[in-house]
XYZ file of C-alpha atoms in Angstrom:
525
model
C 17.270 37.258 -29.486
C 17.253 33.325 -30.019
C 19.302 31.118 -31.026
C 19.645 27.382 -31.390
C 22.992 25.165 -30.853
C 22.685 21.691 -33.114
C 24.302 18.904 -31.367
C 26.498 16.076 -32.411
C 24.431 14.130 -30.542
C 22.436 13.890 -27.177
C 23.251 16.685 -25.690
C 23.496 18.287 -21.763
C 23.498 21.881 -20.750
C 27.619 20.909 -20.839
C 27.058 21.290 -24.494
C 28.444 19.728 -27.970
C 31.513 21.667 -28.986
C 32.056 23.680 -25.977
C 33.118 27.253 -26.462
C 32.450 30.155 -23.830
C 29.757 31.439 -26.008
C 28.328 28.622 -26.743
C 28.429 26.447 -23.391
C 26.576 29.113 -20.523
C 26.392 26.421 -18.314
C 29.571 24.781 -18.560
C 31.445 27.924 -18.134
C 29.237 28.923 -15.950
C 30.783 26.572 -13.560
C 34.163 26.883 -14.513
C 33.801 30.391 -14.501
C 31.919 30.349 -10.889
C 35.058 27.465 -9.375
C 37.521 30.188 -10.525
C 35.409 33.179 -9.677
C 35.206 31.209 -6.111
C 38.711 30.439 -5.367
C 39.780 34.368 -6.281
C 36.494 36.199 -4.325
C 37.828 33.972 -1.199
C 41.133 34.936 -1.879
C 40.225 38.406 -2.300
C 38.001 38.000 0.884
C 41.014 36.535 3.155
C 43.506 39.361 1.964
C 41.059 41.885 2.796
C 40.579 40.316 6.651
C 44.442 39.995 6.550
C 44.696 43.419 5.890
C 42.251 44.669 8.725
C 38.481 45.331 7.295
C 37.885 47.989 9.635
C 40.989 50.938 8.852
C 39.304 51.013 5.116
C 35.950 51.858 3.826
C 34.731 48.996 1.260
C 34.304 51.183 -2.651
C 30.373 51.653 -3.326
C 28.798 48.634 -4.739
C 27.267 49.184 -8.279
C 23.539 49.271 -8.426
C 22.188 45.994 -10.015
C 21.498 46.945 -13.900
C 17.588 47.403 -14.693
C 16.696 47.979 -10.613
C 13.068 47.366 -11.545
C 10.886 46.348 -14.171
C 7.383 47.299 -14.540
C 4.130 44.963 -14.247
C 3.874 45.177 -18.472
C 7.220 44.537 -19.073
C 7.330 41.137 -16.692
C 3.891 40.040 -17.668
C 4.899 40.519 -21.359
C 8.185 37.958 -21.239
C 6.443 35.427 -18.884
C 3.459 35.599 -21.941
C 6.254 34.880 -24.596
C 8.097 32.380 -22.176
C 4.834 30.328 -21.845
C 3.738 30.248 -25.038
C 7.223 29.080 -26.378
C 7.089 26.252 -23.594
C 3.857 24.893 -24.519
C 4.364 25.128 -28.100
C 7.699 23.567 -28.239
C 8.696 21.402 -25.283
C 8.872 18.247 -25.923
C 8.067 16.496 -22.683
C 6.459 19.830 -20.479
C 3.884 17.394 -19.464
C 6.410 14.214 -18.702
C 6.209 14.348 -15.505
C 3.695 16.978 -14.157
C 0.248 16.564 -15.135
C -1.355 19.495 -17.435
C -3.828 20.863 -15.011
C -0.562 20.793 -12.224
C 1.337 22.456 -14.346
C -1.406 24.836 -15.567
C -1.973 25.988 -11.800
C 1.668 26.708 -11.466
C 1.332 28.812 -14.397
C -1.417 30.619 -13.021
C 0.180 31.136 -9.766
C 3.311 32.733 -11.136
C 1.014 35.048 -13.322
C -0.855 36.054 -10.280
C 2.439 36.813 -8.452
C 3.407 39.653 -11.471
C 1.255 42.204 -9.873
C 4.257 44.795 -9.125
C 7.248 46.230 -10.253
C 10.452 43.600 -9.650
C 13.942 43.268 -9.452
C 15.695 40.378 -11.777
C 16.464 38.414 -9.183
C 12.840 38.139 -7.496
C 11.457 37.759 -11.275
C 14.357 34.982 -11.621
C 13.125 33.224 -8.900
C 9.652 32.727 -9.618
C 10.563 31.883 -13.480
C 13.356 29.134 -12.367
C 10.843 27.339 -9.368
C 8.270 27.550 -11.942
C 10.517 25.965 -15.103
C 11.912 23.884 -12.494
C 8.227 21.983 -11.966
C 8.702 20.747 -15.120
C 11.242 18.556 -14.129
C 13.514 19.003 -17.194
C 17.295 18.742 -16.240
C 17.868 20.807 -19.621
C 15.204 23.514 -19.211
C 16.495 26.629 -17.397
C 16.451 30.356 -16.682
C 19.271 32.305 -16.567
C 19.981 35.841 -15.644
C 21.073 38.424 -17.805
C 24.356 38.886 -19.336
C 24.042 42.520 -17.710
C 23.184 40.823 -14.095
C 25.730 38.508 -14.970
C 28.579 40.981 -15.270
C 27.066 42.766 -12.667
C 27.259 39.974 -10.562
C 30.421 39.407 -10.983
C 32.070 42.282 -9.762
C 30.133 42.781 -6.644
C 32.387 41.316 -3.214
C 30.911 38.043 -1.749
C 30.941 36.575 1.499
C 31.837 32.580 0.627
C 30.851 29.905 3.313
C 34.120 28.896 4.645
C 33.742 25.205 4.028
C 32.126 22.557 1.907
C 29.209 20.309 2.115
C 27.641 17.288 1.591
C 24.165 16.358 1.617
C 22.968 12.984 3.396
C 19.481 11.782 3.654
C 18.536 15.308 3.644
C 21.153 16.501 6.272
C 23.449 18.801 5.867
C 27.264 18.110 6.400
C 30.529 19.546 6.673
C 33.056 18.058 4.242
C 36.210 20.222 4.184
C 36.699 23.181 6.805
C 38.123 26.134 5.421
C 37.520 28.765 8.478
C 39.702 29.424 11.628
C 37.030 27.728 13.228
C 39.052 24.076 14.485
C 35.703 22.379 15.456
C 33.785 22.574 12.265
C 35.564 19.152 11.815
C 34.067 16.999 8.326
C 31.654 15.164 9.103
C 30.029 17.662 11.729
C 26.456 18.142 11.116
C 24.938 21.624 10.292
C 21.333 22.286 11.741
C 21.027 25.498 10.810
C 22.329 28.407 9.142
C 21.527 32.148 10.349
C 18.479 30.720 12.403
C 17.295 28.774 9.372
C 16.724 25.510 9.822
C 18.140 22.368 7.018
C 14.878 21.260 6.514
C 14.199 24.424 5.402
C 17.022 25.172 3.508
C 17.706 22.408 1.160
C 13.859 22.584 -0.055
C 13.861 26.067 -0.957
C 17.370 25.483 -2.690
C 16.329 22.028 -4.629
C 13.423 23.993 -5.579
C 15.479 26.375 -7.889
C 17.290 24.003 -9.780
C 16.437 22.155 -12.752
C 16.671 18.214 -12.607
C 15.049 15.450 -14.096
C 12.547 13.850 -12.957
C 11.373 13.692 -9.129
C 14.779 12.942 -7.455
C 17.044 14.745 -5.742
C 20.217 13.166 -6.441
C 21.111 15.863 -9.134
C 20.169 19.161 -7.229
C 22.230 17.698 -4.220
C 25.363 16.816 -6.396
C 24.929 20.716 -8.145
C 24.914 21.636 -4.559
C 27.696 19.590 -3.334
C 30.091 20.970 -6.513
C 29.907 24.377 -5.330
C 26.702 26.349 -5.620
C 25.463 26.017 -2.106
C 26.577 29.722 -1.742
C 24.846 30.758 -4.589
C 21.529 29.075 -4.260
C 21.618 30.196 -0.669
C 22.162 34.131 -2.017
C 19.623 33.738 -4.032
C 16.595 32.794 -1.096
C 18.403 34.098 1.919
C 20.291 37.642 2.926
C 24.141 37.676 2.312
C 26.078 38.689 5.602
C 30.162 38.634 6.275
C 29.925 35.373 7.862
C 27.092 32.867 8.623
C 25.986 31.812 12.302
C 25.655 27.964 12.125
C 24.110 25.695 14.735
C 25.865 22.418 14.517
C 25.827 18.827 15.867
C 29.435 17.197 16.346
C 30.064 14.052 15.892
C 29.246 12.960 19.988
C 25.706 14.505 19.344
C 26.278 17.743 21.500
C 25.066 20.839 19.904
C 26.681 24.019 19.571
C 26.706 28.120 17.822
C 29.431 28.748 16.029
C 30.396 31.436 13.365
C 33.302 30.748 11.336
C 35.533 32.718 10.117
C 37.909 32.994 7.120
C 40.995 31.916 8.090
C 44.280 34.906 7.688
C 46.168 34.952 5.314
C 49.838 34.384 5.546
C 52.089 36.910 4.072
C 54.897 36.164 1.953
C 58.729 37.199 3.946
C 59.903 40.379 2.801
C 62.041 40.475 -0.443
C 60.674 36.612 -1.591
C 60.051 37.035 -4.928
C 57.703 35.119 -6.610
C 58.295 32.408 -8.898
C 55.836 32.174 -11.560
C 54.918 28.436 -12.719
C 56.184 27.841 -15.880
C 53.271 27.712 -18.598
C 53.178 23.766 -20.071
C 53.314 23.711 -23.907
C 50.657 23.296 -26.453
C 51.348 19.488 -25.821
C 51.450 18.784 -22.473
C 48.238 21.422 -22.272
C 46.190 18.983 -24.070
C 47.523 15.968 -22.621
C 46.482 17.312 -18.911
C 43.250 18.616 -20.986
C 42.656 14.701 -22.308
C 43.563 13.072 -18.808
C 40.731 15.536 -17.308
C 38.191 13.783 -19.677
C 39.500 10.475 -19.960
C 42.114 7.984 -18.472
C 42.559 4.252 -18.185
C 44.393 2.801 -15.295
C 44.898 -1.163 -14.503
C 43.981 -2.234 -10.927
C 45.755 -4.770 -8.851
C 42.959 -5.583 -6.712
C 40.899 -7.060 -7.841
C 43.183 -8.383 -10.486
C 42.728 -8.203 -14.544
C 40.954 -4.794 -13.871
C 40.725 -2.141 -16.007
C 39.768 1.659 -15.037
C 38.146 3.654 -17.511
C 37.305 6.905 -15.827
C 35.506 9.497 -18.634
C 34.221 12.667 -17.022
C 32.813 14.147 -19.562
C 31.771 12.895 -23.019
C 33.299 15.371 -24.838
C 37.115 14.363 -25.004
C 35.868 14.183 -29.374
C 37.325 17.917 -29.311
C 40.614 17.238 -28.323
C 41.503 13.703 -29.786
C 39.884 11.587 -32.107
C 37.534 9.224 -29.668
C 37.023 6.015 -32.184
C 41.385 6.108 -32.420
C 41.260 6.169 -28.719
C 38.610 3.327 -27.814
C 40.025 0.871 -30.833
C 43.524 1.057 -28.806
C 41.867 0.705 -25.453
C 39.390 -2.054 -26.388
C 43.072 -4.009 -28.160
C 44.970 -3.542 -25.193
C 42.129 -4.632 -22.716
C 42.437 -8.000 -25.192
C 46.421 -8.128 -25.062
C 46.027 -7.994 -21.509
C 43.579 -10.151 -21.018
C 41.688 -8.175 -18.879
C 38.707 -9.609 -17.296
C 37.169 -6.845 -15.555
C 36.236 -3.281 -17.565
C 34.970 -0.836 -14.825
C 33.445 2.281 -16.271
C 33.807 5.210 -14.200
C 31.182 7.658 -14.910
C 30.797 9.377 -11.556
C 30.530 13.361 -12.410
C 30.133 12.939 -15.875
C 27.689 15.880 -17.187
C 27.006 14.129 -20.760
C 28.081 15.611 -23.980
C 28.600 14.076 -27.124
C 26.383 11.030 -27.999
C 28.249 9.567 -30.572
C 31.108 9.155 -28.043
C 28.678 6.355 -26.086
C 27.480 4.948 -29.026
C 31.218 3.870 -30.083
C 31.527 2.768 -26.735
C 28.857 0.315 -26.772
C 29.799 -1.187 -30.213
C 32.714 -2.937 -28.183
C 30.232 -3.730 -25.120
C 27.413 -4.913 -26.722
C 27.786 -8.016 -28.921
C 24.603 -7.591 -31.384
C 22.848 -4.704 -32.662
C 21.606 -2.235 -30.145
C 20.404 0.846 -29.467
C 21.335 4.120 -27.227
C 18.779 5.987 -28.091
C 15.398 4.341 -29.538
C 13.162 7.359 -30.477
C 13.728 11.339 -30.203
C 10.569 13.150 -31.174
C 9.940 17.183 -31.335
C 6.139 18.143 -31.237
C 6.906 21.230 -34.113
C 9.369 21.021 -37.091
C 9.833 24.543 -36.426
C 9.217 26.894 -33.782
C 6.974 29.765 -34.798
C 9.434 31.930 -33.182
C 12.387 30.590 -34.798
C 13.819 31.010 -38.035
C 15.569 28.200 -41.033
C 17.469 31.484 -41.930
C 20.777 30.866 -40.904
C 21.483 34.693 -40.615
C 18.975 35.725 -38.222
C 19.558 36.029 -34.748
C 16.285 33.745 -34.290
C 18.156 31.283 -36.513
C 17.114 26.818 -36.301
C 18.837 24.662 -37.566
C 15.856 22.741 -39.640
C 18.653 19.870 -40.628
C 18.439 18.498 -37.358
C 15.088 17.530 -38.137
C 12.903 14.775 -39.800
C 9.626 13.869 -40.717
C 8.741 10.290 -39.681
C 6.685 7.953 -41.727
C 3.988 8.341 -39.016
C 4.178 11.934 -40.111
C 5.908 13.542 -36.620
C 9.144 14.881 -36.192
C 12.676 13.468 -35.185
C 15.775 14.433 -34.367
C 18.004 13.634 -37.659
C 21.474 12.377 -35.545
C 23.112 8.890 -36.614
C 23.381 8.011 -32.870
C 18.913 7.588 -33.281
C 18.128 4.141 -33.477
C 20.184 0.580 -34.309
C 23.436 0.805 -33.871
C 26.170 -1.711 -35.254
C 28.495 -3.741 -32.762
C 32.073 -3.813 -34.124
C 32.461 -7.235 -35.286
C 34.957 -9.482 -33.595
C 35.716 -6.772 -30.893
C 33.519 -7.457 -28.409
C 34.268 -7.083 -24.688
C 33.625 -10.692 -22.951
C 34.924 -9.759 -19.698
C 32.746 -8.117 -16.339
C 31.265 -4.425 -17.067
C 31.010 -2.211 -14.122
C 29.591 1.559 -14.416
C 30.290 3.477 -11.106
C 27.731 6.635 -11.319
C 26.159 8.925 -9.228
C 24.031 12.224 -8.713
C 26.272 14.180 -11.351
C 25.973 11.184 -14.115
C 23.780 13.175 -16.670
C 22.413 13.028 -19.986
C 24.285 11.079 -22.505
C 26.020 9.372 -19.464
C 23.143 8.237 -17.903
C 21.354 7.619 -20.893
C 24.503 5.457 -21.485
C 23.690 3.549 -18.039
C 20.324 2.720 -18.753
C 20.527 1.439 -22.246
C 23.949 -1.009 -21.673
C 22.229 -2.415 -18.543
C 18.873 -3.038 -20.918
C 20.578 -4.965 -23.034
C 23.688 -6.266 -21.274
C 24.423 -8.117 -17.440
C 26.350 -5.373 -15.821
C 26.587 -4.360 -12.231
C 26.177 -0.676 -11.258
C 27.791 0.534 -8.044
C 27.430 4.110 -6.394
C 24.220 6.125 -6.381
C 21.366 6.776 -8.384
C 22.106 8.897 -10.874
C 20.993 12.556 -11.959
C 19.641 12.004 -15.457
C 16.160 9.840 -15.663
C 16.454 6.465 -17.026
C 13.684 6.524 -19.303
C 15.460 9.331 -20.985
C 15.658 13.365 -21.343
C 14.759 16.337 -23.352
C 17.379 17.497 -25.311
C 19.278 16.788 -28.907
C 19.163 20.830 -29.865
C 19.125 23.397 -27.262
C 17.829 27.105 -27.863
C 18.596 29.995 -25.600
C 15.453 32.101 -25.609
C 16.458 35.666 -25.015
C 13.212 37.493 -22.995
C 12.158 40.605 -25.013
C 12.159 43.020 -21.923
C 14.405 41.599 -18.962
C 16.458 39.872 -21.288
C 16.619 36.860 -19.113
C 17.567 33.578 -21.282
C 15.867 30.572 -21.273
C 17.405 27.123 -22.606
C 14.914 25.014 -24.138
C 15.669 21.683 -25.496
C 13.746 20.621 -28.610
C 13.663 16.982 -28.817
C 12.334 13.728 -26.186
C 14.748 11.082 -26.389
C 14.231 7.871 -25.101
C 16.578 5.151 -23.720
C 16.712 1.210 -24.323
C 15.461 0.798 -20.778
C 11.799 -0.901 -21.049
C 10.192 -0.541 -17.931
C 11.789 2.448 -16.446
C 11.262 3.264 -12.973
C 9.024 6.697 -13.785
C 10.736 9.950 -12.731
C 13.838 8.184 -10.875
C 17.357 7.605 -11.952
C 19.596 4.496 -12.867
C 19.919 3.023 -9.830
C 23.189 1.222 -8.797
C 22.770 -2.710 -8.140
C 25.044 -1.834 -4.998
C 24.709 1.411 -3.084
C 27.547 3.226 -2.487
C 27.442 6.836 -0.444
C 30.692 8.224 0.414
C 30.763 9.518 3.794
C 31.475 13.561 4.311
C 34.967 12.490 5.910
C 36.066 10.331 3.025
C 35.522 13.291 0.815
C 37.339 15.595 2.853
C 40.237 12.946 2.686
C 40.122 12.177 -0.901
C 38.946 8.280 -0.443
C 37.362 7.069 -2.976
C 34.301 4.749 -0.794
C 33.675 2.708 -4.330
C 37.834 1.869 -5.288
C 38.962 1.539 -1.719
C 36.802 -1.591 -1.445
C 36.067 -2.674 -5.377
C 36.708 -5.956 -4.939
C 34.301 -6.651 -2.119
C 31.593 -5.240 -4.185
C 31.620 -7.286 -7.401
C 29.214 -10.040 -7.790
């Protein structure tokens, strides 16, 4: 099965209108935070309760245990000839004949029977080469589910990832002297420097940097990644490095649960209303604070550009942008840190207060076929495309037909006079970083933090497909359209980076301190 999700705009694998069946990667990591908390949960009780007085239920076999040569030469077939007939940058940043040989090596690998998860593997590190932030493989819905219900052993603590070292951030186990900060070496024998390869190499980015992969590792996937290339066990020998350079083994441990006194009861939290639901839904996305140091500061933090499904964005900028004036607020910083993308049109509004004359987000978004052969304009197949989404060109190719393409209009008489900052970093993605690049093209700003996850020069996206694999039924997203910033020269393969480098240590993350806030003012120019 295929099928194709428009967008509103520039899009990121967080989606346009986010539902559950619509957003797999989204959910995927709201889903996998939750799953997280209540497997570890589930984990502690279980240690609480003494492991060894109960034998652990049978684990369900994985669905499909093996699938023949045929079957996984047959969907690799389809999946290349649907890449090379409708990516629109597969050659961006890997040369054909590179690419080709990558190809050729994963076809020479299918030479018997696998299990998903080895076939996964060699489709992701190969779609990963590409170097497409939006072009992934995904399991199953039957691994998926499978997945899901099978007990996990979670590493019982954080990390963060430093010049390619591995740290801890915040210690979860019994183990006191896996303090944050202390450096991990190695992990069941295997060293970092072989670790954080093999990981990087299964996730999708854009580009050649790492700041992305690191940041998906950082929010919570380690454990998963690490599944996926090394063997699960109960717990996970580490050799460390504290912070006085002495090395040492430890294995840490869950720590025990403590039981609730006999006869508490247990007072359930009282669900908010409708109201104050989406107002703690809308702070999530967006907030604005005002800053006494440095003074005349404004905060705009927006973690995701999609806050358009809860409120009505142009409403909520037009008050912002007047009270920023009332005020007479001299500084606008621009917290973008985290922000996945979304919605387009949300940055373009943006920049009509930021930018005084006309401008552009997006100058060009091109799609090398009108319509894939293996697509359909009939909106009731499962194979269904959009075709409104796109245009012929007078040049005779094909755009993507969004209003957020091209000029853009300031808003007269509301423009912004005062400092711009954008704080971003290895999670700013898509329509956020796309955002980065074009304001500081066409606008003095100063960028602060670290370079960030989506490319400069731009991404593949505006409509996203999910490519369903005839046999294994593995899904593949495939963005349709190459959409280019404002930035001129961009730096090739690398991300916005920051005028002022800003890497928060692992102990200020364990602590909550924010490295860029806790010293703004001695940062701006």
């Amino acid at each position: 099965m295929l099928r194709s999700w428009p967008f509103t705009a520039n899009p990121g694998y967080e989606t346009f209108r986010a539902t559950p069946a619509q957003s797999p990667f989204l959910c995927r990591k709201r889903v996998a935070r939750l799953m997280k908390k209540l497997l570890l949960l589930l984990s502690l009780c279980t240690g609480a309760l003494g492991a060894s007085a109960q034998t652990p239920p049978p684990v369900a076999a994985a669905p499909a245990a093996l699938y023949s040569v045929e079957q996984l030469q047959s969907d690799f077939a389809y999946l290349r000839r649907a890449l090379q007939e409708a990516h629109p940058g597969l050659y961006w940043y890997t040369p054909h004949d590179s690419l080709d040989r990558a190809f050729a090596r994963t076809a020479a690998a299918l030479s018997h029977p696998m299990a998903e998860l080895a076939y996964w593997k060699l489709l992701q590190t190969l779609v990963a080469q590409v170097h497409c932030g939006h072009t992934r493989v995904q399991h199953s819905a039957a691994y998926r589910a499978w997945f899901r219900r099978q007990p996990h052993a979670y590493f019982p603590f954080t990390v963060a990832i430093r010049q390619n070292r591995l740290f801890v951030v915040d210690n979860q186990s019994a183990t006191p002297d896996l303090q944050p900060g202390t450096e991990i070496l190695a992990i069941d024998g295997h060293p970092t420097a072989e670790i954080l390869p093999r990981l990087r190499a299964l996730i999708s980015a854009d580009g050649y940097g790492t700041s992305f992969q690191d940041h998906e590792l950082e929010a919570g996937f380690f454990d998963e990644y690490y599944w996926s290339c090394y063997e699960a066990r109960p717990a996970y020998p580490l050799l460390v490095r504290d912070s006085s350079g002495h090395q040492r083994r430890l294995t840490p441990q869950p720590k025990p649960v403590l039981a609730a006194a006999p006869g508490t009861p247990a007072t359930p939290a009282a669900a908010p209303s409708p109201e104050q639901a989406q107002a703690r839904r809308l702070a999530r996305l967006r907030s604005v604070r005002y800053l006494d140091t440095p003074p005349a500061t404004a905060l705009l933090r927006i973690s995701s550009f999609s806050y358009d499904e809860a409120d009505e964005y142009k409403t909520f900028h037009a008050a912002l942008f007047a009270e920023l004036a009332q005020r007479r607020t001299k500084r606008l910083v621009v917290d973008l840190r985290g922000n996945p993308g979304g919605n387009n049109a949300i940055a373009v509004d943006l920049l009509k207060y930021l930018l005084k004359s006309d401008f552009v987000l997006t100058t060009s978004a091109l799609a090398p076929v009108r319509i894939p052969s293996f697509m359909q304009p009939d909106p009731g197949s499962p194979a269904f495309f959009d075709t409104t989404q796109v245009k012929r060109l007078p040049d005779g190719r094909f755009g993507f037909a969004a209003a957020t393409v091209g000029v853009q209009h300031p808003y007269r008489g509301h423009y912004f006079r005062g400092q711009v900052i954008l704080l971003v970093d290895g999670g700013t993605f898509s329509a956020a970083s796309n955002l980065a690049a074009s304001l500081r093209a066409q606008r003095r700003i100063t960028i602060i933090g670290q370079e960030s996850g989506g490319a400069e020069a731009g991404l593949n996206g505006g409509t996203l497909s999910r490519l369903e694999l005839p046999q294994t039924h593995l899904v593949v997203q495939l963005p349709h359209f190459r959409l280019l910033t404002a930035c001129a020269n961009p730096q090739p393969g690398r991300g916005v980076r920051p005028d002022r480098v800003v890497v928060p240590t692992p102990q200020q993350v364990a602590a909550h301190t924010d490295a860029i806030l806790s010293q703004l003012a001695t940062l701006l120019p």
